[in-house]
Short mmCIF file of N, CA and C in Angstrom, two decimals:
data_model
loop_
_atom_site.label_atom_id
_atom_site.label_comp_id
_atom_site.label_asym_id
_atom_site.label_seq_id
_atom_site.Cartn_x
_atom_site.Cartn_y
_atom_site.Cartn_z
N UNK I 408 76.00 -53.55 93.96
CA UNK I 408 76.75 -52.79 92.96
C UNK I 408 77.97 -53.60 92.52
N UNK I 409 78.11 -53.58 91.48
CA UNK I 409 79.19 -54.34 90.93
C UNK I 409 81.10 -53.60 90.98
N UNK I 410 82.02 -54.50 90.78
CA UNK I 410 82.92 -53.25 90.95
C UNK I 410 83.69 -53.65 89.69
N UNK I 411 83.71 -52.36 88.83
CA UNK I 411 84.01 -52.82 87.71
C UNK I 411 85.93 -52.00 87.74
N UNK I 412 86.34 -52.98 87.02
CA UNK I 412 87.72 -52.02 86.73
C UNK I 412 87.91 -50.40 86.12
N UNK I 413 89.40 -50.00 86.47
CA UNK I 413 89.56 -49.17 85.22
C UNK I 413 89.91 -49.29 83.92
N UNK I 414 89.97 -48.27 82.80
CA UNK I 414 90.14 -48.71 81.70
C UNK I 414 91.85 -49.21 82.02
N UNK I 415 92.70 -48.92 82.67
CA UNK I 415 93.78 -49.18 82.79
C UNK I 415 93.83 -50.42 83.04
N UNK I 416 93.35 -51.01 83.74
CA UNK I 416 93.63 -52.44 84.29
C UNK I 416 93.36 -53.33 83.24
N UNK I 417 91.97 -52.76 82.14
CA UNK I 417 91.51 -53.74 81.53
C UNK I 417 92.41 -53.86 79.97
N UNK I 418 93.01 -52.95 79.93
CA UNK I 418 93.89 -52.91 78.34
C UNK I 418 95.16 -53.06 78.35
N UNK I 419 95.15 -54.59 77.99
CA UNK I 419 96.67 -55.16 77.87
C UNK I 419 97.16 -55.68 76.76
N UNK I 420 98.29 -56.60 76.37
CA UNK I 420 98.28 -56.49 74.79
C UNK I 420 97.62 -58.27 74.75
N UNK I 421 97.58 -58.61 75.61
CA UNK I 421 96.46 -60.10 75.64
C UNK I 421 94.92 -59.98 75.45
N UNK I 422 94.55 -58.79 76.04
CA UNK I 422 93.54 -58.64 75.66
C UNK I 422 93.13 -57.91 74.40
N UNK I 423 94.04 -57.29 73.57
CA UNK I 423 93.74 -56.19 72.41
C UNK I 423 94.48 -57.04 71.77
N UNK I 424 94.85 -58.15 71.68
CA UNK I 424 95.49 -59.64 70.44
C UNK I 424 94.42 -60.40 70.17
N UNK I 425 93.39 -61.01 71.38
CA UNK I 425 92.36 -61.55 71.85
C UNK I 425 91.20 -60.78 71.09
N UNK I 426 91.16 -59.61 71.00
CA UNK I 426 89.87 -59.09 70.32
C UNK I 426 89.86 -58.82 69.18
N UNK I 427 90.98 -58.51 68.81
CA UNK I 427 91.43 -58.09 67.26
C UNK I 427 91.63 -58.97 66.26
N UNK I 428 91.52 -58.91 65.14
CA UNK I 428 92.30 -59.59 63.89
C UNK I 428 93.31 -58.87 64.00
N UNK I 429 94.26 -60.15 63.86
CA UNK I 429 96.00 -59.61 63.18
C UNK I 429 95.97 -58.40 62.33
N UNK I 430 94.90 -58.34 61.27
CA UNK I 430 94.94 -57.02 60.36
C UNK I 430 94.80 -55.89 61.48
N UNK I 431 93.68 -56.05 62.27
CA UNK I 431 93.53 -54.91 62.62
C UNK I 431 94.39 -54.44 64.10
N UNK I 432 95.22 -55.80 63.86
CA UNK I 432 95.83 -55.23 65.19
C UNK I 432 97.34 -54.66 64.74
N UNK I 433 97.93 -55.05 63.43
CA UNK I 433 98.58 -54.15 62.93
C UNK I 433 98.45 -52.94 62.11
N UNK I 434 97.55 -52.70 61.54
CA UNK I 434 96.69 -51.30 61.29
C UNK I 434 96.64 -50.31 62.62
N UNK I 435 96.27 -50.67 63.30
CA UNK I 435 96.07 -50.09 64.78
C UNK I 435 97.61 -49.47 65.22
N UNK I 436 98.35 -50.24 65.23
CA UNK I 436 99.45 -49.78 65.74
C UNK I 436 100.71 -49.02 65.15
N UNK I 437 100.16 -49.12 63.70
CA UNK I 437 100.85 -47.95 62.54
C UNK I 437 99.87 -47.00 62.88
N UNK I 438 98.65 -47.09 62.85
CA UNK I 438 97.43 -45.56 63.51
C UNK I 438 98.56 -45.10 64.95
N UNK I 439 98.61 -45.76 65.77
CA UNK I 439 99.43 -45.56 67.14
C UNK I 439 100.74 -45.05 66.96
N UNK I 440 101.75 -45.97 66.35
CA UNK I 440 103.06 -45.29 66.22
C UNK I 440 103.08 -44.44 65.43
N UNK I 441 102.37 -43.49 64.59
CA UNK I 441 102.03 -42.54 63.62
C UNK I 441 101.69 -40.87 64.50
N UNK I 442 101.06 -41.61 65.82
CA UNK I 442 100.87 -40.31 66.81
C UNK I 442 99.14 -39.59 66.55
N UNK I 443 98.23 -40.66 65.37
CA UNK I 443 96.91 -40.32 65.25
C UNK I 443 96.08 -40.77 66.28
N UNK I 444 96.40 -40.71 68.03
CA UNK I 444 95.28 -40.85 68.85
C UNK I 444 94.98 -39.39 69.40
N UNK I 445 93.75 -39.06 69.72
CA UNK I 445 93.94 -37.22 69.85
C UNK I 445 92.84 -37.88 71.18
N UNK I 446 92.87 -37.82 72.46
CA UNK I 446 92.29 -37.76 73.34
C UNK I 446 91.17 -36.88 73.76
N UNK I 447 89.64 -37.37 73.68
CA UNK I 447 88.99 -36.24 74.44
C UNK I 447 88.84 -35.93 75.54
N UNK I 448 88.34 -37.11 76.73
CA UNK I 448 88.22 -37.10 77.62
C UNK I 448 88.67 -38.39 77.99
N UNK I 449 89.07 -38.16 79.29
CA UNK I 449 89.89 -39.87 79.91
C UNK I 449 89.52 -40.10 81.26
N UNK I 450 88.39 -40.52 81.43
CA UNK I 450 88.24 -41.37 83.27
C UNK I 450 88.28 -42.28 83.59
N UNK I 451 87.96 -42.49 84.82
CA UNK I 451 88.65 -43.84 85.09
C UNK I 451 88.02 -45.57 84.44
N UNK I 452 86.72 -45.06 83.94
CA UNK I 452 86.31 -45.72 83.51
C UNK I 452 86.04 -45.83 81.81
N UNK I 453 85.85 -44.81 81.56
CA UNK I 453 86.15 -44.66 80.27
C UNK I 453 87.07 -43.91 79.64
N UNK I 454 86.81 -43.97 77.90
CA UNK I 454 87.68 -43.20 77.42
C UNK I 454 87.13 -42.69 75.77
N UNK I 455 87.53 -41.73 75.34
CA UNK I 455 87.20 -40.99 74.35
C UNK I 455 88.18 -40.08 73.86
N UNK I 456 88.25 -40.86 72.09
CA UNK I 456 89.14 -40.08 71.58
C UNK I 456 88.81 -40.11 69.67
N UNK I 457 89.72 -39.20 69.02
CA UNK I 457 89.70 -39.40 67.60
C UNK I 457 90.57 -40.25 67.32
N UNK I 458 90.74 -41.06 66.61
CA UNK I 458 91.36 -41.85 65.77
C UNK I 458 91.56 -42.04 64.73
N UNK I 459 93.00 -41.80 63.96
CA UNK I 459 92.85 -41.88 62.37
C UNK I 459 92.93 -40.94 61.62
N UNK I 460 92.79 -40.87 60.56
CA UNK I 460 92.51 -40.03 59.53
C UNK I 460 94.17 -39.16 58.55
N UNK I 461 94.82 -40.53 58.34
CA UNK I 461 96.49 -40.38 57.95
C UNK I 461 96.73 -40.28 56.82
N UNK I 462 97.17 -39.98 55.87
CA UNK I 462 97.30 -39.88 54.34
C UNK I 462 98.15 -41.27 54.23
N UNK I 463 98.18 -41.97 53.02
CA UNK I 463 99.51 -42.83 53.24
C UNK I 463 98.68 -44.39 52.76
N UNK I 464 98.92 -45.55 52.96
CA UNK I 464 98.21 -46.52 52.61
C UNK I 464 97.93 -47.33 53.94
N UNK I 465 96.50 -48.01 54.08
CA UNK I 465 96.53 -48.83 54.96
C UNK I 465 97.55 -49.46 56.34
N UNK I 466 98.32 -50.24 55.18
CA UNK I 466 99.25 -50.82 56.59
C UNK I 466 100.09 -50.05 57.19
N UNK I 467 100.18 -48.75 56.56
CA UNK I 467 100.75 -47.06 57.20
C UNK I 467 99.92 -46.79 57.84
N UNK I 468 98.55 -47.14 58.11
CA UNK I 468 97.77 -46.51 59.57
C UNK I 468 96.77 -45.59 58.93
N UNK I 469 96.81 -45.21 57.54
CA UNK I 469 95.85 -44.57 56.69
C UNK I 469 95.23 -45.26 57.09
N UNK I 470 93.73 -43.72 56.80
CA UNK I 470 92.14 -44.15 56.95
C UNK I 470 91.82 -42.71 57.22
N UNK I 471 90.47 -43.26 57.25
CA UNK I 471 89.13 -41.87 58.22
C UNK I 471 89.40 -41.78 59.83
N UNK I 472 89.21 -40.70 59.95
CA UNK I 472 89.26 -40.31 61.24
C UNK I 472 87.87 -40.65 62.14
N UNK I 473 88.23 -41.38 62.94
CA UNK I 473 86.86 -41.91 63.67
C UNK I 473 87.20 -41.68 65.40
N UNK I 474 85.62 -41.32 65.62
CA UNK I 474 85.41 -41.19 67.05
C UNK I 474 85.51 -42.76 67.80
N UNK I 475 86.45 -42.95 68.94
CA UNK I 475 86.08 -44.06 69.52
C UNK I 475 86.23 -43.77 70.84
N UNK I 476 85.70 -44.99 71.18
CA UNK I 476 85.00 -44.86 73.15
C UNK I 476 85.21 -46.23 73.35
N UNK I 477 86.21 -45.80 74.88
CA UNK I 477 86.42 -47.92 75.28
C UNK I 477 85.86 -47.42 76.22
N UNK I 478 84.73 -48.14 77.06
CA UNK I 478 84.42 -48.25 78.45
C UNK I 478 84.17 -49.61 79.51
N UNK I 479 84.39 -49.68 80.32
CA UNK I 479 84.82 -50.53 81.58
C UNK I 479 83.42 -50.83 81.82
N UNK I 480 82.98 -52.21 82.29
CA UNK I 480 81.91 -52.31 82.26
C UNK I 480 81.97 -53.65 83.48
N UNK I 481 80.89 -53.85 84.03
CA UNK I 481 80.47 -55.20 84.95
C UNK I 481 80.96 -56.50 83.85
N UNK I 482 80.78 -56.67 82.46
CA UNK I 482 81.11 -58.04 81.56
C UNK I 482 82.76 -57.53 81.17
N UNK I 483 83.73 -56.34 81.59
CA UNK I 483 84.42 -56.07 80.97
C UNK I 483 84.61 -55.17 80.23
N UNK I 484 85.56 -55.26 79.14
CA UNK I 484 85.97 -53.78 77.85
C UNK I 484 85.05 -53.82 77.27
N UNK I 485 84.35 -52.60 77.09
CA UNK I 485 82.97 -52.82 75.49
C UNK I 485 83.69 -51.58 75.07
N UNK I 486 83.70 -51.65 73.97
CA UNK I 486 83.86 -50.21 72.78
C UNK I 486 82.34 -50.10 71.77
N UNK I 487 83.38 -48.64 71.62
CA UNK I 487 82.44 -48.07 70.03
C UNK I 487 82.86 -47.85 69.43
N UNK I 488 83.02 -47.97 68.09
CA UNK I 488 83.80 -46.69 67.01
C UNK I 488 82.53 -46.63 66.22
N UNK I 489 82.72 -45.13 65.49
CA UNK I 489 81.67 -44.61 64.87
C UNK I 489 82.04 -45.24 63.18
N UNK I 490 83.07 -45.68 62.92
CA UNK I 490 83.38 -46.38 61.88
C UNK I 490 82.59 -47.85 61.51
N UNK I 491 82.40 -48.74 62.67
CA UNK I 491 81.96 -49.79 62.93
C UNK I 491 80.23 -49.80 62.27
N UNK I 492 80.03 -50.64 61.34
CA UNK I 492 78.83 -50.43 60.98
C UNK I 492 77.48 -50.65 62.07
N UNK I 493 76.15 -50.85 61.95
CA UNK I 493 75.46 -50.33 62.94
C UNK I 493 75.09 -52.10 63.67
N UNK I 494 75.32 -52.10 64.88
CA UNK I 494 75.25 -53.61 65.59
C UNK I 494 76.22 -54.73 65.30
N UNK I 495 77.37 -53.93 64.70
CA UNK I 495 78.61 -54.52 64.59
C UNK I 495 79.60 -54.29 65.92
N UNK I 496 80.24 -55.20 66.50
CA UNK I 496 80.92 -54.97 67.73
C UNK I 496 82.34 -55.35 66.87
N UNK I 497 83.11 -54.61 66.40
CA UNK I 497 84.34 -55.09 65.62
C UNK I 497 85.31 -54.32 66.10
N UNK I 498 86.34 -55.14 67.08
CA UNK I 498 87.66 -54.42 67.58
C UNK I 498 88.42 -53.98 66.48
N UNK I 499 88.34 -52.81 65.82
CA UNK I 499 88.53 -52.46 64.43
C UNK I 499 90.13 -51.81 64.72
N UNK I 500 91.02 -51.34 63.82
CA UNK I 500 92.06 -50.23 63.60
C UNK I 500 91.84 -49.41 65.11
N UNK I 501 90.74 -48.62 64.89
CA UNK I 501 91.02 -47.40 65.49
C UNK I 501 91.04 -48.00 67.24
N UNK I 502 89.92 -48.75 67.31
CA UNK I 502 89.85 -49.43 68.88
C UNK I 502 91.79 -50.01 69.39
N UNK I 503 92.05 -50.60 68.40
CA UNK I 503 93.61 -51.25 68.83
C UNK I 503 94.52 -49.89 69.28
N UNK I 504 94.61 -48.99 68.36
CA UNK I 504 95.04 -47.65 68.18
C UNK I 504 94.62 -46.76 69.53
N UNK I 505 93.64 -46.84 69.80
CA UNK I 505 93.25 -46.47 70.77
C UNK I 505 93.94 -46.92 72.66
N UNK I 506 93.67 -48.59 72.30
CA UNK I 506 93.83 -49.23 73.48
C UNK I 506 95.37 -49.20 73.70
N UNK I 507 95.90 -49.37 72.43
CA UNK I 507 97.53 -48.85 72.49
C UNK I 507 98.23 -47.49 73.26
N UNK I 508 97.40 -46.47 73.27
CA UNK I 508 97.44 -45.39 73.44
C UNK I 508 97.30 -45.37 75.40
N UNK I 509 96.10 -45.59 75.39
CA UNK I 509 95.93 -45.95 76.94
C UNK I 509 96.89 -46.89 77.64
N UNK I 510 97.27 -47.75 77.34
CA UNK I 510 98.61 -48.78 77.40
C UNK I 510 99.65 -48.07 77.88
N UNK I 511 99.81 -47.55 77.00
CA UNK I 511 101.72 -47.06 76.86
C UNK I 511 101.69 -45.39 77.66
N UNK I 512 100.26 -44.93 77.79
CA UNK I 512 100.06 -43.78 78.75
C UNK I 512 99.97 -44.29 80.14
N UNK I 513 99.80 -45.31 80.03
CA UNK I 513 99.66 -45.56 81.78
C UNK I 513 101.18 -46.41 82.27
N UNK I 514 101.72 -46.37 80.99
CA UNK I 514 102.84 -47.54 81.65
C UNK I 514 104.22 -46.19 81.81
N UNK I 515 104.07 -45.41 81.30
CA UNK I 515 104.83 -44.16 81.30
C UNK I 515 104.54 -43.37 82.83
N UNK I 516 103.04 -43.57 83.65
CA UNK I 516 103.11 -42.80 84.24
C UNK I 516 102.99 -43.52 85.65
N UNK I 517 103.70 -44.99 85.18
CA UNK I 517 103.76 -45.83 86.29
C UNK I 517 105.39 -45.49 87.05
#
């Protein structure tokens, strides 16, 4: 059996710089400092939430509201967003937005 991390361990801002485009890693974090992450469920291995959906323009964190899912895996972070077209793996807006969210929740409750 493999021992895979938590999502905590694995989302840092080296690794969510590393996966992202600059666009989307500042998109992401106007989605974030805007307060559009809505949490569904949070374990230790994964995570699930809405993302998005802001009036306003782009580099304001505007967009569609999309479902995303980071989960912890034996190779590492894999995500989803339902935004992401189909067999596209693209650390998009909402994923940064997301991983931001988990970040700054775990460093608060350190």
């Amino acid at each position: 059996m493999t021992n895979r991390k938590s999502i905590g361990e694995l989302v840092n801002n080296t690794t969510i710089e590393d996966l992202a485009l600059p666009s989307n890693f500042l998109y992401g974090r106007a989605i974030y400092d805007r307060g559009a992450v809505e949490l569904i469920e949070r374990l230790e291995k994964s995570v699930e939430a809405w993302v998005g959906g802001l009036d306003g323009t782009v580099s304001e964190g505007a967009g569609s509201r999309r479902r995303v899912q980071l989960f912890s895996t034996s190779d590492g972070l894999k995500w989803h967003c339902s935004g992401n077209p189909k067999n596209h793996q693209i650390f998009c807006k909402h994923c940064v937005a997301l991983a931001l969210a988990i970040q700054n929740k775990d460093r608060k409750s350190s």
